[in-house]
Coordinates of C-alpha atoms (C1' of nucleotides) in Angstrom, one line a residue:
Chain S
M1 CA 12.2 -19.3 -10.1
P2 CA 15.4 -18.1 -8.3
F3 CA 14.7 -14.5 -7.0
S4 CA 16.1 -12.9 -3.8
S5 CA 13.9 -11.7 -1.1
L6 CA 16.0 -8.4 -1.2
Q7 CA 14.4 -7.7 -4.4
L8 CA 10.9 -8.7 -3.1
N9 CA 9.6 -9.1 0.2
L10 CA 6.1 -10.8 -0.4
A11 CA 4.9 -10.6 3.0
A12 CA 5.4 -7.0 3.4
V13 CA 4.7 -5.8 0.2
L14 CA 1.2 -7.7 -0.1
K15 CA 0.3 -6.1 3.4
C16 CA 1.6 -2.4 3.1
G17 CA -1.7 -1.0 1.7
Q18 CA -1.4 -1.2 -1.8
S19 CA -3.5 -4.1 -2.8
F20 CA -6.3 -5.5 -0.7
R21 CA -7.3 -8.7 -2.4
W22 CA -4.6 -11.1 -1.5
S23 CA -5.5 -14.2 0.4
I24 CA -2.5 -14.9 3.1
L25 CA -2.9 -18.7 4.1
P26 CA -0.5 -19.9 6.6
L27 CA 1.2 -23.4 5.6
P28 CA 1.4 -26.4 7.8
A29 CA 4.7 -26.0 9.8
T30 CA 7.6 -27.4 8.7
E31 CA 11.5 -27.2 9.5
A32 CA 12.1 -24.9 7.1
G33 CA 10.8 -23.1 3.8
P34 CA 8.1 -20.9 3.3
T35 CA 5.5 -20.1 6.0
H36 CA 2.8 -18.7 4.0
E37 CA 1.2 -19.0 0.5
Y38 CA -0.2 -16.0 -1.1
R39 CA -3.2 -16.1 -3.8
L40 CA -4.9 -13.5 -6.0
C41 CA -7.9 -14.3 -8.3
L42 CA -7.4 -12.8 -11.4
R43 CA -9.9 -13.0 -14.5
D44 CA -9.0 -16.4 -15.7
R45 CA -7.1 -18.1 -13.2
V46 CA -5.8 -17.9 -9.3
V47 CA -2.0 -17.2 -9.0
C48 CA -0.3 -19.0 -6.0
L49 CA 3.0 -17.8 -4.6
R50 CA 5.3 -18.8 -1.9
Q51 CA 8.6 -17.2 -1.0
A52 CA 12.0 -18.5 0.3
T53 CA 15.0 -16.2 0.7
D54 CA 16.3 -17.2 -2.7
T55 CA 13.4 -18.5 -4.5
L56 CA 9.9 -17.3 -5.5
F57 CA 7.6 -20.2 -5.9
Y58 CA 4.8 -19.5 -8.3
R59 CA 1.7 -21.7 -9.9
A60 CA -1.7 -20.9 -11.3
A61 CA -4.9 -22.9 -10.8
F62 CA -7.5 -22.8 -13.6
P63 CA -11.2 -23.8 -13.5
D64 CA -10.8 -26.3 -16.2
P65 CA -9.5 -29.7 -14.5
Q66 CA -7.9 -31.2 -17.4
P67 CA -6.3 -29.0 -20.2
P68 CA -4.6 -30.1 -23.2
Q69 CA -0.9 -30.5 -22.7
S70 CA -0.2 -27.9 -25.2
Q71 CA -2.0 -25.5 -23.0
L72 CA 0.3 -25.9 -20.0
A73 CA 3.6 -24.3 -21.3
Q74 CA 1.5 -21.5 -22.8
R75 CA -0.3 -20.8 -19.5
D76 CA 2.8 -20.9 -17.6
A77 CA 4.4 -18.5 -19.7
E78 CA 1.4 -16.3 -19.2
T79 CA 1.7 -16.5 -15.4
L80 CA 5.1 -15.6 -15.5
A81 CA 4.7 -12.7 -17.8
W82 CA 2.0 -11.5 -15.5
L83 CA 4.4 -11.6 -12.5
R84 CA 7.1 -9.8 -13.9
D85 CA 4.7 -7.1 -14.9
Y86 CA 2.7 -6.8 -11.7
F87 CA 5.5 -7.0 -9.4
Q88 CA 7.9 -5.0 -11.8
L89 CA 10.6 -7.5 -11.5
D90 CA 12.9 -6.1 -13.8
I91 CA 13.4 -2.9 -11.7
D92 CA 16.4 -3.5 -9.5
L93 CA 15.2 -2.5 -6.2
V94 CA 18.6 -3.1 -4.5
W95 CA 20.0 -0.6 -6.9
L96 CA 17.4 1.9 -6.2
Y97 CA 18.1 1.5 -2.3
D98 CA 21.5 2.2 -2.9
Q99 CA 20.9 5.5 -4.7
W100 CA 18.4 6.6 -2.2
S101 CA 20.8 6.0 0.6
E102 CA 23.4 8.1 -1.2
R103 CA 20.9 10.9 -1.2
D104 CA 18.9 10.4 2.0
K105 CA 20.4 9.5 5.5
V106 CA 16.8 8.8 6.8
L107 CA 16.0 6.3 4.2
A108 CA 19.6 4.7 4.4
R109 CA 18.6 3.7 8.1
F110 CA 15.8 1.9 7.0
R111 CA 17.2 0.2 3.9
D112 CA 18.5 -3.1 6.0
R113 CA 15.5 -3.4 8.0
F114 CA 12.7 -3.2 5.5
T115 CA 14.2 -4.6 2.3
G116 CA 12.2 -5.8 -0.6
I117 CA 9.4 -3.2 -0.4
R118 CA 8.7 -2.3 -4.0
V119 CA 5.6 -0.8 -5.7
L120 CA 3.3 -2.9 -7.6
R121 CA 1.7 -2.6 -11.2
Q122 CA -1.7 -3.3 -10.4
D123 CA -4.9 -3.4 -12.5
P124 CA -6.1 0.4 -12.6
W125 CA -9.8 -0.4 -12.5
E126 CA -9.2 -2.7 -9.3
N127 CA -7.0 0.1 -7.9
V128 CA -9.6 3.0 -8.7
V129 CA -12.5 1.2 -6.5
S130 CA -10.0 -0.1 -3.6
F131 CA -8.6 3.6 -3.2
I132 CA -12.0 5.1 -3.1
C133 CA -12.5 2.8 -0.2
S134 CA -9.6 4.1 1.7
S135 CA -10.6 7.4 2.6
N136 CA -10.6 8.0 6.5
N137 CA -10.0 4.4 6.7
N138 CA -7.8 1.5 7.7
I139 CA -6.0 -1.3 5.9
S140 CA -7.8 -4.2 7.7
R141 CA -11.4 -2.6 6.9
I142 CA -10.6 -1.8 3.2
T143 CA -9.4 -5.3 3.0
K144 CA -12.9 -6.8 4.1
M145 CA -14.6 -4.1 2.1
V146 CA -12.8 -5.1 -1.1
Q147 CA -13.3 -8.8 -0.6
G148 CA -16.8 -8.5 0.2
L149 CA -17.5 -6.5 -2.9
C150 CA -15.8 -9.0 -4.9
N151 CA -17.7 -12.1 -3.1
H152 CA -20.9 -10.3 -3.8
Y153 CA -20.6 -8.7 -7.3
S154 CA -18.6 -11.6 -9.1
P155 CA -19.1 -15.6 -9.4
P156 CA -16.3 -17.7 -7.9
L157 CA -13.9 -18.5 -10.7
L158 CA -12.9 -21.8 -8.8
S159 CA -12.0 -23.2 -5.2
L160 CA -8.8 -24.4 -4.0
P161 CA -8.0 -26.1 -0.8
D162 CA -7.1 -24.5 2.2
P163 CA -3.5 -25.4 3.0
S164 CA -3.8 -25.8 6.6
N165 CA -7.1 -27.8 6.5
P166 CA -7.0 -29.5 2.9
S167 CA -10.7 -30.7 3.1
L168 CA -11.8 -27.1 3.0
F169 CA -12.4 -25.5 -0.3
L170 CA -11.8 -21.7 -0.4
P171 CA -13.7 -20.0 -3.4
Y172 CA -12.0 -17.4 -5.5
H173 CA -13.8 -14.3 -7.0
P174 CA -12.5 -12.0 -9.6
F175 CA -12.8 -8.5 -9.2
P176 CA -15.9 -7.2 -11.0
P177 CA -16.0 -5.0 -14.0
P178 CA -17.1 -1.4 -14.3
S179 CA -20.5 -2.4 -15.8
T180 CA -21.4 -4.7 -12.7
L181 CA -20.8 -1.7 -10.3
A182 CA -22.5 0.9 -12.6
Q183 CA -25.9 -0.4 -11.7
P184 CA -28.3 1.8 -9.8
D185 CA -28.9 -0.5 -6.7
V186 CA -25.1 -1.0 -6.2
S187 CA -25.1 2.3 -4.1
T188 CA -27.4 0.7 -1.4
T189 CA -26.1 -3.0 -1.5
L190 CA -22.7 -1.7 -1.2
R191 CA -24.0 0.4 2.0
T192 CA -25.4 -2.7 3.5
L193 CA -21.9 -4.3 2.9
G194 CA -20.5 -1.6 5.1
F195 CA -19.2 0.9 2.6
G196 CA -20.6 3.8 4.3
Y197 CA -20.8 7.0 2.1
R198 CA -18.1 5.3 -0.3
A199 CA -20.8 3.2 -1.7
A200 CA -22.2 6.1 -3.6
F201 CA -18.8 7.2 -4.8
I202 CA -18.3 3.6 -6.5
Q203 CA -21.4 3.5 -8.3
K204 CA -21.1 6.9 -9.5
T205 CA -17.7 6.4 -10.7
A206 CA -18.6 2.9 -12.3
K207 CA -21.4 4.5 -14.0
Y208 CA -19.5 7.6 -15.3
L209 CA -16.9 5.4 -16.7
V210 CA -19.3 3.1 -18.3
D211 CA -21.1 6.1 -19.8
I212 CA -18.1 7.9 -21.1
H213 CA -15.8 5.4 -22.0
G214 CA -18.0 2.3 -22.9
S215 CA -18.3 -1.2 -21.6
N216 CA -17.9 -3.5 -25.0
T217 CA -15.4 -6.1 -24.7
L218 CA -13.2 -7.6 -27.5
I219 CA -12.9 -11.0 -28.8
D220 CA -9.8 -12.0 -27.1
D221 CA -9.8 -9.5 -24.3
P222 CA -12.4 -9.8 -21.3
S223 CA -11.8 -6.2 -20.1
E224 CA -14.3 -3.7 -20.9
A225 CA -13.7 -0.6 -22.8
S226 CA -13.4 1.9 -19.9
E227 CA -11.1 -0.7 -18.1
R228 CA -8.9 -0.6 -21.5
W229 CA -9.1 3.3 -21.3
L230 CA -8.0 3.6 -17.7
R231 CA -5.0 1.3 -18.7
G232 CA -4.0 3.7 -21.5
L233 CA -3.7 6.5 -19.0
R234 CA -0.4 4.7 -18.4
S235 CA 1.0 6.2 -21.6
T236 CA -0.5 9.5 -20.7
S237 CA 1.6 12.2 -18.9
T238 CA 1.0 12.3 -15.3
A239 CA -0.3 15.7 -15.0
D240 CA -3.0 14.6 -17.6
A241 CA -3.7 11.3 -16.3
R242 CA -4.1 12.8 -12.9
E243 CA -6.8 15.6 -14.4
E244 CA -8.7 12.6 -15.6
L245 CA -8.8 10.6 -12.4
L246 CA -9.7 13.8 -10.6
K247 CA -13.2 13.7 -12.6
L248 CA -14.2 10.4 -10.7
T249 CA -16.5 10.8 -7.7
G250 CA -14.8 10.0 -4.5
V251 CA -11.2 10.4 -6.1
G252 CA -9.4 13.4 -4.7
R253 CA -5.8 14.2 -5.0
K254 CA -4.3 11.8 -2.7
V255 CA -6.3 8.8 -4.0
A256 CA -5.6 10.2 -7.5
D257 CA -1.9 10.0 -6.7
C258 CA -2.1 6.6 -5.1
I259 CA -3.5 5.4 -8.5
L260 CA -1.0 7.0 -10.5
L261 CA 1.8 5.6 -8.5
M262 CA 0.4 1.9 -8.0
S263 CA -1.2 1.1 -11.4
L264 CA -0.4 3.9 -13.7
N265 CA 3.5 3.6 -13.8
K266 CA 3.8 7.2 -12.5
K267 CA 7.1 6.2 -10.4
E268 CA 7.8 9.7 -9.4
V269 CA 4.5 10.7 -7.8
V270 CA 4.6 10.7 -3.9
P271 CA 0.9 10.4 -2.4
V272 CA 0.5 12.5 0.7
D273 CA -1.5 11.8 3.3
T274 CA -1.6 12.9 7.0
H275 CA 0.8 10.0 7.8
V276 CA 3.3 11.1 5.2
H277 CA 3.1 14.7 6.4
Q278 CA 4.0 13.5 9.6
I279 CA 7.0 11.6 8.3
A280 CA 7.8 14.9 6.3
V281 CA 7.7 16.9 9.6
K282 CA 9.5 14.8 11.6
Y283 CA 12.7 13.5 9.5
Y284 CA 12.9 16.2 6.7
G285 CA 12.1 19.5 8.6
M286 CA 9.1 20.3 6.9
K287 CA 6.8 22.6 9.2
G288 CA 4.0 21.3 11.2
S289 CA 1.6 23.1 13.3
S290 CA 3.0 22.7 16.8
S291 CA -0.9 22.3 18.2
G292 CA -1.0 19.1 16.5
K293 CA -3.2 19.3 13.3
T294 CA -2.6 20.8 10.2
N295 CA -4.9 21.3 7.3
M296 CA -4.1 19.5 4.2
T297 CA -4.5 22.2 1.8
P298 CA -3.6 21.9 -2.0
K299 CA -0.8 24.2 -1.3
L300 CA 0.6 22.4 1.3
Y301 CA 0.2 19.2 -0.6
E302 CA 2.2 20.7 -3.5
E303 CA 5.2 21.8 -1.0
L304 CA 5.1 18.4 0.6
N305 CA 5.1 16.7 -2.7
A306 CA 8.0 19.0 -4.2
K307 CA 10.1 18.3 -1.1
L308 CA 10.0 14.7 -1.2
V309 CA 10.5 14.6 -4.8
S310 CA 13.6 16.8 -4.5
I311 CA 14.9 14.1 -1.9
W312 CA 14.3 11.0 -3.7
G313 CA 14.3 11.9 -7.0
D314 CA 13.0 10.1 -10.2
Y315 CA 11.6 6.9 -8.2
A316 CA 10.3 9.2 -5.2
G317 CA 7.2 7.2 -5.1
W318 CA 8.9 3.8 -4.8
A319 CA 11.1 5.4 -1.8
H320 CA 7.8 6.8 -0.2
C321 CA 6.6 3.2 -0.3
V322 CA 9.6 2.1 1.5
M323 CA 9.1 4.8 4.3
F324 CA 5.5 4.0 4.2
A325 CA 6.1 0.4 5.0
A326 CA 8.7 0.9 7.4
D327 CA 6.8 3.4 9.5
L328 CA 3.6 1.2 9.3
K329 CA 5.1 -1.4 11.3
S330 CA 1.8 -3.0 11.8
F331 CA 2.6 -6.2 9.7
A332 CA 1.7 -8.0 12.7
D333 CA -1.6 -6.2 12.3
F334 CA -4.1 -7.8 10.1
N335 CA -3.6 -11.5 10.2
A336 CA -3.7 -14.2 7.3
T337 CA -6.9 -15.4 6.4
P338 CA -9.4 -12.9 4.9
S339 CA -12.8 -14.0 5.5
S340 CA -12.8 -16.6 8.3
S341 CA -10.8 -15.9 11.8
P342 CA -12.6 -13.2 13.3
Q343 CA -11.1 -14.1 16.8
K344 CA -7.4 -13.5 15.9
K345 CA -8.2 -9.8 15.7
S346 CA -8.7 -9.1 19.3
T347 CA -5.1 -10.0 20.1
T348 CA -3.4 -7.7 18.1
P349 CA -4.8 -3.7 18.5
K350 CA -2.9 -3.3 22.0
R351 CA 0.2 -4.1 20.5
K352 CA 0.1 -2.2 17.5
R353 CA 0.2 1.1 19.1
E354 CA 3.1 0.2 21.4
D355 CA 5.0 -1.3 18.3
R356 CA 4.6 2.1 16.5
L357 CA 6.0 4.2 19.4
K358 CA 8.8 1.8 19.7
D359 CA 9.7 2.0 16.0
E360 CA 9.4 5.9 16.1
V361 CA 12.0 5.9 19.0
D362 CA 14.2 3.7 16.7
C363 CA 14.2 5.7 14.0
L364 CA 14.8 9.3 15.6
P365 CA 17.4 11.3 13.7
T366 CA 19.9 10.7 16.7
P367 CA 19.1 6.9 17.5
P368 CA 19.4 6.2 21.1
I369 CA 22.5 4.7 22.3
T370 CA 22.2 1.6 24.6
P371 CA 24.9 2.0 27.2
G372 CA 26.8 -0.8 28.9
P373 CA 28.9 -3.6 28.0
T374 CA 28.7 -4.5 24.3
T375 CA 30.1 -7.4 22.0
L376 CA 31.0 -5.8 18.9
S377 CA 29.6 -7.3 15.7
R378 CA 31.3 -7.3 12.4
A379 CA 28.6 -4.9 11.2
A380 CA 29.0 -2.8 14.3
I381 CA 32.6 -2.5 13.7
E382 CA 32.6 -1.6 10.2
A383 CA 30.1 1.0 11.1
A384 CA 32.4 2.4 13.7
S385 CA 35.2 2.8 11.1
A386 CA 32.9 4.4 8.5
I387 CA 31.9 7.2 11.2
L388 CA 35.4 7.8 11.9
K389 CA 36.1 8.1 8.2
G390 CA 32.9 10.2 8.0
E391 CA 31.4 7.9 5.5
P392 CA 27.4 7.1 5.5
C393 CA 27.1 3.9 7.4
D394 CA 24.6 1.2 8.6
L395 CA 22.8 2.3 11.7
S396 CA 20.5 -0.6 12.3
P397 CA 19.8 -1.3 16.1
E398 CA 22.2 -4.1 16.0
T399 CA 24.8 -1.6 14.8
V400 CA 23.7 1.1 17.3
Q401 CA 24.4 -1.0 20.3
L402 CA 27.9 0.1 19.8
S403 CA 28.1 2.1 23.1
V404 CA 29.3 5.7 23.1
A405 CA 32.2 4.4 25.2
E406 CA 33.5 2.3 22.6
R407 CA 33.1 4.9 19.8
V408 CA 35.3 7.3 21.5
K409 CA 37.8 4.6 22.9
R410 CA 38.1 3.6 19.0
R411 CA 38.3 6.9 17.8
R412 CA 41.3 7.6 20.0
N413 CA 42.9 4.6 18.9
V414 CA 42.7 5.4 15.2
K415 CA 44.3 9.0 16.0
Chain N
dT1 C1' -7.6 30.3 -1.8
dC2 C1' -8.4 28.7 2.5
dA3 C1' -11.1 26.7 6.6
dT4 C1' -15.0 24.0 8.1
dC5 C1' -18.0 20.4 8.3
dA6 C1' -20.6 16.0 7.2
dC7 C1' -20.2 11.5 5.8
dC8 C1' -19.3 5.9 7.9
dG9 C1' -17.4 3.0 11.0
dA10 C1' -13.9 1.3 14.0
dT11 C1' -10.9 2.2 17.8
dA12 C1' -8.8 4.7 22.0
Chain E
dA1 C1' -11.9 12.8 19.7
dT2 C1' -9.1 10.7 16.1
dC3 C1' -8.2 8.2 11.7
dG4 C1' -4.2 6.9 5.6
dG5 C1' -10.2 11.9 2.4
dT6 C1' -13.7 13.8 -0.4
dG7 C1' -17.3 17.0 -1.8
dA8 C1' -20.2 20.7 -0.6
dT9 C1' -20.4 25.2 1.5
dG10 C1' -19.1 29.6 2.8

DNA sequence: TCATCACCGATA
DNA sequence: ATCGGTGATG
């Protein structure tokens, strides 16, 4: 379907720490077109996506090889409906970027470099488990843990060929339901899978949900009662939904807020972690102890949250996601394929830190001006005239190449 | 209400 | 020692 990458940047969105279950498969090199395929296993199908600048390619694979013709259209409609819901495609992200840029100079500087960063609307149950895993943890390990959990606790729905090696078939496992993870032995099993102290949290949370909200399924809906209950929090107030989430073991304020934002429709919620804290201190004049570390007290959490909401407004959670993805420029970090390719990892950790530091410099409130002769791009000229008129303008690295000398010169010419 | 600590595993 | 936290203590 026709869809601008300005509205959705798949590569970035699927790796920025929202969802941890997408397979990212490199495609055989071609002249042009998509370089990767992204796959996610749902309960009844595997969704496969590719992206070009103006097109989003989608298809779904099913277990049964030859469905009746009549099913095909129906299934396609379902997949498309799922895409719209999951990626919230009806929300105009470009318009949001515009709104934020008017209110916030900092965000304005990121807009052209980090386009298409949007909040997903995920399955709440999967979201709960994934983010219990996220405490004191990093994206690449969380990804491995979640994938390991699915592989261990749910049978493969189907297998699909690896695009870069079509004779190799990769199995796809759905996310297991609460009743499966509620079993008493899950705690120790997950521990052997490398979940550490989070293993017990997950089992306890699953058991709690099943005990309190049930595990029965409906005729036409494979999801369990507690999953439906969680989904029902979408139509509950933010405060009430948060209160419910905080009852789950392993879910504190930060994790609860992640779930509220990323699967329960609470677009104004800004999860505050130490990273966001640093962003707030650096760009938005929040106090941070000069000695380095600050304790994240509930009080401070509220202050930060309030501050960021006051800056970003109604869709603050979405704006936070852009800032987070921008700052987390470790998109080069964890490479494609989930299970296989352990070697690749060793090349990256060194670069990561450097990239980050470099990025931080780029984003300082007063960007460094590169001295020396400069060819003025059209963007730079536009920016220059905007500066002279006192208007907000694009200060992307390209634009910033405009030297100080040039700015002064142009200023004189106009006056 | 606030501060500290253990917890698990990876990395610098 | 630090990290994209939480729960249990004082």
